[in-house]
CSV table of C-alpha atoms and ligand atoms in Angstrom, one decimal:
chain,number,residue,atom,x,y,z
A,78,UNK,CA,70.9,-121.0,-37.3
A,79,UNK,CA,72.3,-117.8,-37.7
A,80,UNK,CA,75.2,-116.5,-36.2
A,81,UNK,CA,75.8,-115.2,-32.8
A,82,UNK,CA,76.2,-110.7,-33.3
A,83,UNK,CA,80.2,-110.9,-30.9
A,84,UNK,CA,80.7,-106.9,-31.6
A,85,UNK,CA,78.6,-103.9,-32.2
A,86,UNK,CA,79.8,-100.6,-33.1
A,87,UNK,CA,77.4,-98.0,-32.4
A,88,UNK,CA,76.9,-94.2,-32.3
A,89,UNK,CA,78.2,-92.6,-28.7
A,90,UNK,CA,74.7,-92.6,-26.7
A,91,UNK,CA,73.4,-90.2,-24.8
A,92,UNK,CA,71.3,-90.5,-21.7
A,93,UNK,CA,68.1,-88.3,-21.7
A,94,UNK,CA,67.3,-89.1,-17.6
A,95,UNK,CA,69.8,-89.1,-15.1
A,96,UNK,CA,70.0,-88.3,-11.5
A,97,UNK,CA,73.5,-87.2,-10.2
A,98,UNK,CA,73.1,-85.8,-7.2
A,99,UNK,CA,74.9,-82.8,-5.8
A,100,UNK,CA,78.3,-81.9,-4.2
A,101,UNK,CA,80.4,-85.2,-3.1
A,102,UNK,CA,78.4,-87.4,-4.8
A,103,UNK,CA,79.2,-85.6,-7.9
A,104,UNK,CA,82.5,-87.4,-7.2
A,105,UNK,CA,81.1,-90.6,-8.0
A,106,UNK,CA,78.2,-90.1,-10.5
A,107,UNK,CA,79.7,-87.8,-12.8
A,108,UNK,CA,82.5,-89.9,-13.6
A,109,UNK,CA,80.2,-93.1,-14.4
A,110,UNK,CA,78.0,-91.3,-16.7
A,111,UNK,CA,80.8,-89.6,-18.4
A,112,UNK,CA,82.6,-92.9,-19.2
A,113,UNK,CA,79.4,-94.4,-20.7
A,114,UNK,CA,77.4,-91.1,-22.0
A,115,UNK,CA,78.3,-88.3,-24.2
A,116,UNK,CA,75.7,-86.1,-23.0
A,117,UNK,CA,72.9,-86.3,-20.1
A,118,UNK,CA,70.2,-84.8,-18.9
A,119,UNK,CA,70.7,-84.0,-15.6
A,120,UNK,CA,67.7,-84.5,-13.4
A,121,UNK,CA,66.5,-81.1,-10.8
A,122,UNK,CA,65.2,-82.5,-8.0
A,123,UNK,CA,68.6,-81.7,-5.8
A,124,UNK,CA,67.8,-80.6,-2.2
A,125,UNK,CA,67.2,-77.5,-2.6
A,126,UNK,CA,65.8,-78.2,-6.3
A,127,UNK,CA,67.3,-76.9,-9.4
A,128,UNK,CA,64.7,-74.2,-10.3
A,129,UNK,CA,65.9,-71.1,-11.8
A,130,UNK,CA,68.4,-70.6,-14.6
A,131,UNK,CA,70.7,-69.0,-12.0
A,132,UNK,CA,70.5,-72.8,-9.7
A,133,UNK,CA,71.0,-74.5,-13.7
A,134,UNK,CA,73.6,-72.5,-14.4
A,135,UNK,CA,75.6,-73.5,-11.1
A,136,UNK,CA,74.8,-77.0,-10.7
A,137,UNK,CA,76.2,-77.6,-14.5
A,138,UNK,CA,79.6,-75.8,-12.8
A,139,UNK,CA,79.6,-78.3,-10.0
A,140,UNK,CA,79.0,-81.1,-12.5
A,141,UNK,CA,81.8,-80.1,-15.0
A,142,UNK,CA,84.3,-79.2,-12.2
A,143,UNK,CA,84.0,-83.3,-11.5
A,144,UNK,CA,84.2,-84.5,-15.0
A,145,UNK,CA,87.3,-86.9,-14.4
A,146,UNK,CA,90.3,-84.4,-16.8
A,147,UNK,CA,91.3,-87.3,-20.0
A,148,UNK,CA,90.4,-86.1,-22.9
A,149,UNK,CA,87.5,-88.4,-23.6
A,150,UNK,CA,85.5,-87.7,-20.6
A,151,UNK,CA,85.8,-83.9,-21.1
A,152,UNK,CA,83.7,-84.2,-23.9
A,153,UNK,CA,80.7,-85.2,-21.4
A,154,UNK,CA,78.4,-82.6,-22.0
A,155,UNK,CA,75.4,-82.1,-18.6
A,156,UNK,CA,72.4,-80.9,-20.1
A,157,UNK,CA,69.9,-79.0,-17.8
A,158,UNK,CA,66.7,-79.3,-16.6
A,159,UNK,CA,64.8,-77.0,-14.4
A,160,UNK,CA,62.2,-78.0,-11.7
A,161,UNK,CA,58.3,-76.9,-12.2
A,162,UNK,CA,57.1,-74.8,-9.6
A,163,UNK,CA,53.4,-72.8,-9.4
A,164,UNK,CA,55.9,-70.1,-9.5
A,165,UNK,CA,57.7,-70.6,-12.7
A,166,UNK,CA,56.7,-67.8,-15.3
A,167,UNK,CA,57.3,-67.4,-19.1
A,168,UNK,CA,59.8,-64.6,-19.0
A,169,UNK,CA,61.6,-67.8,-16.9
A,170,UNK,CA,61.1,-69.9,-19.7
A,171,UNK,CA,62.6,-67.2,-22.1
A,172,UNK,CA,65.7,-66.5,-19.8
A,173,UNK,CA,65.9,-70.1,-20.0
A,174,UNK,CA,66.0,-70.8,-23.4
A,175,UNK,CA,68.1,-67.7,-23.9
A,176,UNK,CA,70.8,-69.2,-21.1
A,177,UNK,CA,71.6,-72.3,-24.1
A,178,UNK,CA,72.2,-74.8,-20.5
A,179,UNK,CA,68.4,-75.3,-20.0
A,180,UNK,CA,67.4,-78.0,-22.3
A,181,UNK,CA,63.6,-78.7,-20.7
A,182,UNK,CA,61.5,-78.0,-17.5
A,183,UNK,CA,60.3,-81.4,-15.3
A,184,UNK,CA,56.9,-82.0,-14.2
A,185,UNK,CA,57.3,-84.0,-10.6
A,186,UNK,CA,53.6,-84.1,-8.9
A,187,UNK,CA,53.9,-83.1,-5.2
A,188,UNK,CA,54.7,-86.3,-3.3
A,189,UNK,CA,55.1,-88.2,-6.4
A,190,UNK,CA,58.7,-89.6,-6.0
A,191,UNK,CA,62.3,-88.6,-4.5
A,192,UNK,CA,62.1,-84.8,-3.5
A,193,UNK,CA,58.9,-84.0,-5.1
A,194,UNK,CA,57.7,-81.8,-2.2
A,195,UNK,CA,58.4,-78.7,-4.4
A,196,UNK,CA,56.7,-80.3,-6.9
A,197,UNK,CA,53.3,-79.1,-8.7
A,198,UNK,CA,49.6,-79.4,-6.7
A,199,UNK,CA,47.6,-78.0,-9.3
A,200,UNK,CA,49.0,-77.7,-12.7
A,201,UNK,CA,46.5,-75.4,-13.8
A,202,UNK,CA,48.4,-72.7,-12.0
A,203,UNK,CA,51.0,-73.9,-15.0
A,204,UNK,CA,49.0,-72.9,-17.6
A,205,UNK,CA,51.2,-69.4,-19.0
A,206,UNK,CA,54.4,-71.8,-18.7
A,207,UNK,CA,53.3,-74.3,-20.7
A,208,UNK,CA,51.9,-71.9,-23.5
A,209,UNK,CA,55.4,-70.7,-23.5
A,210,UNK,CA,57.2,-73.8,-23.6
A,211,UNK,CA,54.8,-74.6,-26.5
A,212,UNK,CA,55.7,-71.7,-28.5
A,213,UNK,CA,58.9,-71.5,-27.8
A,214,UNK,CA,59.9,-75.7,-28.3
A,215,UNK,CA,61.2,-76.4,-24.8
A,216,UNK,CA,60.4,-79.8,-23.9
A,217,UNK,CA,58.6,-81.0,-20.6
A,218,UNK,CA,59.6,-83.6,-19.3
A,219,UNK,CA,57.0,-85.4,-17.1
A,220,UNK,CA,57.1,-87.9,-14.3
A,221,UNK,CA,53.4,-89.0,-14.8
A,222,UNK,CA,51.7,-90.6,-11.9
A,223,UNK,CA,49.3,-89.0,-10.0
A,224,UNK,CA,49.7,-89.1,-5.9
A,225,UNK,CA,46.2,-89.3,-4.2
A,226,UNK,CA,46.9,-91.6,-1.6
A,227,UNK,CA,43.7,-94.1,-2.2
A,228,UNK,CA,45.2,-94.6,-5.7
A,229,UNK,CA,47.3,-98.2,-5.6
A,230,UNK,CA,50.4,-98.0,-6.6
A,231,UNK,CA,50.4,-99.8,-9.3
A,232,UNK,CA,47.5,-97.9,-11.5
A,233,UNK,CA,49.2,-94.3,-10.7
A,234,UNK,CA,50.9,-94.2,-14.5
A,235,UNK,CA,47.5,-94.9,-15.8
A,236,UNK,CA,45.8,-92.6,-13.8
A,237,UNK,CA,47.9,-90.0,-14.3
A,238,UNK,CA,47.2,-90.6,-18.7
A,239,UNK,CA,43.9,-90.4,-17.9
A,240,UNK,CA,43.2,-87.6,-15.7
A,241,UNK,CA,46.5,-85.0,-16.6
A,242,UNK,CA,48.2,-86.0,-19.7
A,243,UNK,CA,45.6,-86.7,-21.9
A,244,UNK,CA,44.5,-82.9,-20.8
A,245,UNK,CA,47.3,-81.6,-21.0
A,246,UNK,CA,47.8,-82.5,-24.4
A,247,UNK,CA,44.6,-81.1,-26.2
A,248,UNK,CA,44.9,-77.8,-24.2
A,249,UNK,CA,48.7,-77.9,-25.8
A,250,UNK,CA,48.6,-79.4,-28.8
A,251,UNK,CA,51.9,-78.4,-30.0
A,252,UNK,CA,54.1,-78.6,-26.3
A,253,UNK,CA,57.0,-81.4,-26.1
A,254,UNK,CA,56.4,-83.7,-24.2
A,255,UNK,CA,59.0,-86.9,-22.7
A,256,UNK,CA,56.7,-89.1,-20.9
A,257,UNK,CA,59.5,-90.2,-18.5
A,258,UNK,CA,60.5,-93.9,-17.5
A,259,UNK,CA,57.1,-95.4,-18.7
A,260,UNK,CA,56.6,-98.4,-17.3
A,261,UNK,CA,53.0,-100.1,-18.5
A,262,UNK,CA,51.7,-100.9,-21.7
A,263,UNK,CA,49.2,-97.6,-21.3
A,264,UNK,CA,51.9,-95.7,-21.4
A,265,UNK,CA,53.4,-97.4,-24.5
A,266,UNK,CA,50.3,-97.6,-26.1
A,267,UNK,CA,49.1,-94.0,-25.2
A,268,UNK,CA,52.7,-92.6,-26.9
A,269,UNK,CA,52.4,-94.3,-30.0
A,270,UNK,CA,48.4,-92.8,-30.2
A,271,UNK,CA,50.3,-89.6,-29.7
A,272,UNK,CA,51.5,-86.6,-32.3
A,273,UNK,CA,55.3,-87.1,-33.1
A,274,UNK,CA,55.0,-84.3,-30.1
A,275,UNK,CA,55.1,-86.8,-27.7
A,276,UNK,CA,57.8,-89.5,-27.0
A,277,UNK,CA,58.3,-91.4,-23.8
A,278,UNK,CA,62.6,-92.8,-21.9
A,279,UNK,CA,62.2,-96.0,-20.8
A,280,UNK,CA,65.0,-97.3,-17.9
A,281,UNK,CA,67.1,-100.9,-18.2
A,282,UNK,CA,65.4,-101.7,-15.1
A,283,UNK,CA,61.5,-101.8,-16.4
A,284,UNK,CA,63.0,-103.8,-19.6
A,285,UNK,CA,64.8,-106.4,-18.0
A,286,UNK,CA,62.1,-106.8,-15.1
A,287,UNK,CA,59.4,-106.8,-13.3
A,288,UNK,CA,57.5,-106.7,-10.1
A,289,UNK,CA,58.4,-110.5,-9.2
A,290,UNK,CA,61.9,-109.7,-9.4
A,291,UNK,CA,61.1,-106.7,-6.8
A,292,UNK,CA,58.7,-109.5,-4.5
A,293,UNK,CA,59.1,-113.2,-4.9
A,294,UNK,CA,61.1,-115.0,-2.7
A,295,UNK,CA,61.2,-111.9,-0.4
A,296,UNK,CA,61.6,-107.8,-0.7
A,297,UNK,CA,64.9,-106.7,-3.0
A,298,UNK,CA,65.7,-103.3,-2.2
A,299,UNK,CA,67.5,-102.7,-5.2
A,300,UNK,CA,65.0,-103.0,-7.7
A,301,UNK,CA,62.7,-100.9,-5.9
A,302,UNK,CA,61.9,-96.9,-8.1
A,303,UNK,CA,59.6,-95.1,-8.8
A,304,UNK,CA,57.2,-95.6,-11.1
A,305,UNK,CA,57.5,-99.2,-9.2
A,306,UNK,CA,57.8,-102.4,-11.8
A,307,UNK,CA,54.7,-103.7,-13.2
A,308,UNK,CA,54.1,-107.3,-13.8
A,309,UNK,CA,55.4,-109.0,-16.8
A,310,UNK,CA,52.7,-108.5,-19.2
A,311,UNK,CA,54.3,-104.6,-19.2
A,312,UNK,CA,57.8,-105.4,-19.0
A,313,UNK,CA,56.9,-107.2,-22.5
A,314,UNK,CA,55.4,-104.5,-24.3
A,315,UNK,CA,57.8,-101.9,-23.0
A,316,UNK,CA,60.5,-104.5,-24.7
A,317,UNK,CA,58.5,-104.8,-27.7
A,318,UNK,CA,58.4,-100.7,-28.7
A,319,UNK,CA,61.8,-99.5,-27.0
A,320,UNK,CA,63.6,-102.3,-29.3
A,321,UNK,CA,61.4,-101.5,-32.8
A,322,UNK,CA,62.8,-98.7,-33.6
A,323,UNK,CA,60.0,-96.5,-33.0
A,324,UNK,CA,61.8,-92.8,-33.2
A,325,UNK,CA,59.3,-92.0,-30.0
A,326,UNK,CA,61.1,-94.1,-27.1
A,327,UNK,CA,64.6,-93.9,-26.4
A,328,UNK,CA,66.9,-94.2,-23.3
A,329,UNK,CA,66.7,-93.0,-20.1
A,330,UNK,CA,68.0,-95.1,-17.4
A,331,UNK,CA,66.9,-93.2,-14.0
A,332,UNK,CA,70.0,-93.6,-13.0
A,333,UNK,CA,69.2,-92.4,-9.2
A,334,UNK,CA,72.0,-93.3,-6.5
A,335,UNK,CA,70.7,-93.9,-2.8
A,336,UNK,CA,73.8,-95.2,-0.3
A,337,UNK,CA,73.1,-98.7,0.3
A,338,UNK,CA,71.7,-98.3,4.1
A,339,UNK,CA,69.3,-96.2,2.7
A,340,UNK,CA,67.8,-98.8,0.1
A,341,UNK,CA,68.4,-101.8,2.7
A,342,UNK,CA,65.8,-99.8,5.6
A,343,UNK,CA,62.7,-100.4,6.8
A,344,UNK,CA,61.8,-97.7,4.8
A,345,UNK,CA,64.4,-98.3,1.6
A,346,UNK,CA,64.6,-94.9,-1.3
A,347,UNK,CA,63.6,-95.5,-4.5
A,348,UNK,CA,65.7,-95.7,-7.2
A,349,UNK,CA,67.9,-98.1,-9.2
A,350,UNK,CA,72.0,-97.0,-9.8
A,351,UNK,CA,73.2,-98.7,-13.2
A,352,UNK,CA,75.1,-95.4,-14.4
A,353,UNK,CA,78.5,-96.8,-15.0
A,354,UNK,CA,76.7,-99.9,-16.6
A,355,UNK,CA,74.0,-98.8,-18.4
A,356,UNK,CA,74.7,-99.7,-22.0
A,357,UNK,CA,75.5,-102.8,-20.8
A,358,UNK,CA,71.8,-103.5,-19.5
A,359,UNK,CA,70.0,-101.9,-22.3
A,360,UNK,CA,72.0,-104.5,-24.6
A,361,UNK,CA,71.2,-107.3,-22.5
A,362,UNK,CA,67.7,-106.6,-23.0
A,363,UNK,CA,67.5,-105.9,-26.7
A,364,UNK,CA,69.5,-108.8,-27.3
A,365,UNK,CA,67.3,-111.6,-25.0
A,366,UNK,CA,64.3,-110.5,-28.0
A,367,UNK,CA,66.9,-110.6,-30.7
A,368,UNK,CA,67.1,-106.6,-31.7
A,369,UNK,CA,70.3,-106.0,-31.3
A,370,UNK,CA,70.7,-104.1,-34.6
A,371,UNK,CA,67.9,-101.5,-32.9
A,372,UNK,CA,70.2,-100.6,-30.1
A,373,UNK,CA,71.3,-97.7,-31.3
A,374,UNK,CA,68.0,-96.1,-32.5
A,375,UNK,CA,67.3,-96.4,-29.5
A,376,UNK,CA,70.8,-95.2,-27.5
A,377,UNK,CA,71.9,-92.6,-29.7
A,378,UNK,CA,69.6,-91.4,-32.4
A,379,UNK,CA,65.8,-91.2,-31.4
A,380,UNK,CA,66.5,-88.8,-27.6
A,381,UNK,CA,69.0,-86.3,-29.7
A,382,UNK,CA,66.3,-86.0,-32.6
A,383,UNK,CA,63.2,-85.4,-30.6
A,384,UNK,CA,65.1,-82.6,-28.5
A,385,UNK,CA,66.4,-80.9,-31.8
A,386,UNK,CA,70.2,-81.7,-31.4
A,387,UNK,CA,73.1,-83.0,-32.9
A,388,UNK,CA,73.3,-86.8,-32.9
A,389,UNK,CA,77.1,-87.6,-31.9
A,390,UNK,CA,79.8,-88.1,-35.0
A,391,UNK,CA,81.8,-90.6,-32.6
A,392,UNK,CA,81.2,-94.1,-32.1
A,393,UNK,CA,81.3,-97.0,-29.3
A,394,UNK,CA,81.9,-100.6,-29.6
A,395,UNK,CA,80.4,-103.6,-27.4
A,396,UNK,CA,81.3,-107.1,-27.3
A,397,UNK,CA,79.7,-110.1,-25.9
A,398,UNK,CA,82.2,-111.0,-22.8
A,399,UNK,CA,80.7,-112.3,-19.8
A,400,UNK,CA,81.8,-110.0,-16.8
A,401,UNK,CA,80.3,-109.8,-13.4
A,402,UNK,CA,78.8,-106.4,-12.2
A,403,UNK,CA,80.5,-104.8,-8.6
A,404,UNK,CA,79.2,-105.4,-5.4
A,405,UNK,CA,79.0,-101.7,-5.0
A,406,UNK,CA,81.0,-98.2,-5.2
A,407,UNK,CA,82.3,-95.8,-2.8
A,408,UNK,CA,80.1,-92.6,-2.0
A,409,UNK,CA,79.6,-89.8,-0.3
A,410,UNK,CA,80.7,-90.1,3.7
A,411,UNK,CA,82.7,-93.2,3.1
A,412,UNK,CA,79.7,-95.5,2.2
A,413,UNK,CA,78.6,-97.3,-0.5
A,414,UNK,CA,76.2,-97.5,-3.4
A,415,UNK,CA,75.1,-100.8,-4.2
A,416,UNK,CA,74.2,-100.8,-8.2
A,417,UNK,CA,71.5,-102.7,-9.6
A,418,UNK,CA,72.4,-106.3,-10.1
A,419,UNK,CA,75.2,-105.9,-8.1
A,420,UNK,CA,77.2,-109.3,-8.2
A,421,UNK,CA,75.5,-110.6,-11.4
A,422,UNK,CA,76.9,-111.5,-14.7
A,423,UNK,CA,76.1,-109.3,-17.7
A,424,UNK,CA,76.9,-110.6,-21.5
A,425,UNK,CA,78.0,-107.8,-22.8
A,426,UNK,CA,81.1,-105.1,-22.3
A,427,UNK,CA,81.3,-101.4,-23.4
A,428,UNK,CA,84.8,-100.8,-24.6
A,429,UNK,CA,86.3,-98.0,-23.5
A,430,UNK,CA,85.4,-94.5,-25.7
A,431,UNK,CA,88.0,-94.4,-28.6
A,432,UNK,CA,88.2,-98.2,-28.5
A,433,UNK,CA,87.4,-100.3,-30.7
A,434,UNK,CA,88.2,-104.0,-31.8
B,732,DOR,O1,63.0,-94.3,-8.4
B,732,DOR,C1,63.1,-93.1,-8.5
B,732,DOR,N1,64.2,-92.4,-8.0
B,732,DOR,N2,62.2,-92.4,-9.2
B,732,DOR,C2,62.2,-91.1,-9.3
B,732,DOR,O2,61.3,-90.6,-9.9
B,732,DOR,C3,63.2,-90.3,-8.6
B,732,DOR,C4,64.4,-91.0,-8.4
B,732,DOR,C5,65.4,-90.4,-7.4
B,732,DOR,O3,65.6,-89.2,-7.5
B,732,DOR,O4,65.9,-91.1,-6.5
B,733,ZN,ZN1,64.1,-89.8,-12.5
């Protein structure tokens, strides 16, 4: 038999999805993903949402002005996103670029998820942007399931391949694409058909479950996001290319907080908070299949390289030590955020940056 892996020394990760909120509850968010992240993309759909360089520009401000002030955490570095609108135009994307804090525009369908109103209705008013983007190398990133209401649930992801992305990729042959949080073996499948133009996150949540974990034995609040959890068939192919190396997936956890009475409601927010954990999941997962020594492809190598930057020089060590995850955190208004798998045991710890054993 062969050994046990006990400690794994890997490059810093980045996190290429995040959703941080805004004002207090940058109190709680930024710190978590700067303890565990060197860099993140930070997510636009604030209330109002992030959609002019100006809005980026700010919100990054707000972000960095609650990094906590060590030395280590100052090097957390938000990168921006802005929010599509029908009235986005290419001199935006240029002014964009230009700015250096825009790192890619998001794609949310009207209605598809968590303020979305703003989002697009018909994406062929898009058309000029996305020959911009194309030409110029910004990615879009895409939250890719389509929102007619007779479509179930469950088939939106595909839907959305068939009737939008697949589209919107031989009209732009050349545009970046992050097909974000995928969550069904279409989607895997579909990316790996794909140019090296197209790559796809994939959250610790759709690895490590699926939609009995969200229904059997009665409704969990906490594993409920958006796209929702497929059955287990998925879950097993999306562990099968996010742990083989394949330079087209890499980490994106969703990260997206909701107070704890608003997941635990007759009508519970969707979204899974695992910031301050993160690593920790994604090793659990690549470690029940045995891939341990992919991790870091997959962390801290494959995002940086399909957005054109730097992959970090520094380094972070796990080791296998059972600990048990909180019950929840403090936020905004003096109530709580209850993480997923709050109260569980995880097998493996992320040392603190600059530590090693
Ligand atoms: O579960 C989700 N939560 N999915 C999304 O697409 C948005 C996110 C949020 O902002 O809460
Ligand atoms: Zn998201």
């Amino acid at each position: 038999m062969t050994e046990q892996i006990q400690t794994l020394t890997i490059t810093a990760p980045d996190d290429w999805h995040i959703h941080l909120r805004d004002n207090d509850a940058l109190k709680t968010t930024v710190p978590h993903v700067a303890s565990q992240f060197r860099r993140a993309i930070c997510m636009p759909n604030l209330v109002p949402p992030v959609k002019t360089t100006q809005d980026a520009i700010a919100y990054r401000e707000r972000i960095l002005a609650n990094v906590p002030t060590d030395s280590i955490s100052q090097q957390f570095e938000p990168l921006m996103v802005l929010y599509l609108t029908e009235n986005l135009t290419p001199q935006d994307i240029q002014d964009a670029v230009d700015s250096g804090v825009v790192k890619a525009v998001k794609l949310y369908p009207a209605g598809a998820t968590t303020n979305s109103a703003d989002g697009v209705t018909n994406i062929n008013n898009c058309t000029d942007v996305f020959a911009k983007m194309e030409s110029i190398g910004l990615p879009l990133l895409v939250h890719g399931e389509v929102t007619h209401n007779h479509v179930d649930i469950f088939d939106r992801e595909k839907r959305f391949i068939d009737e939008v992305l697949t589209h919107l990729i031989v009209k732009f042959p050349k545009l970046k694409i992050v097909f974000e949080h995928i969550t069904t073996s279409d989607a895997a499948d579909f990316v790996i058909s794909q140019s090296k133009n197209i790559a796809a996150t994939i959250t610790p949540q759709h690895l490590l479950f699926n939609r009995n974990h969200l229904l059997v034995g009665g409704v969990k609040p906490h594993f409920y996001c958006l796209p929702i959890l497929k059955r287990q068939s998925h879950q097993e192919v999306l562990l099968d290319v996010a742990t083989s190396g394949n330079p087209k997936f890499f980490i994106g956890t969703d990260s997206a907080p909701h107070a704890t009475h608003t997941k635990e409601n007759a009508c519970g927010c969707a979204g899974c908070y695992s910031a301050p954990f993160a690593l920790s999941l994604y090793a659990q997962a690549f470690d029940s299949v045995g891939k341990l020594e992919n991790l870091e492809n997959f962390t801290s190598i494959n995002g940086a390289k399909f957005y054109g930057l730097p992959v970090n020089s520094d380094k972070v060590t796990l080791v296998r030590e059972s600990w048990q995850v909180p019950e929840n955190y403090e936020y905004v208004g003096n109530k709580t955020l209850t993480p997923l798998m709050a109260g569980q045991m995880l097998d493996w710890k992320v040392l603190p940056f600059g530590f090693a054993v």
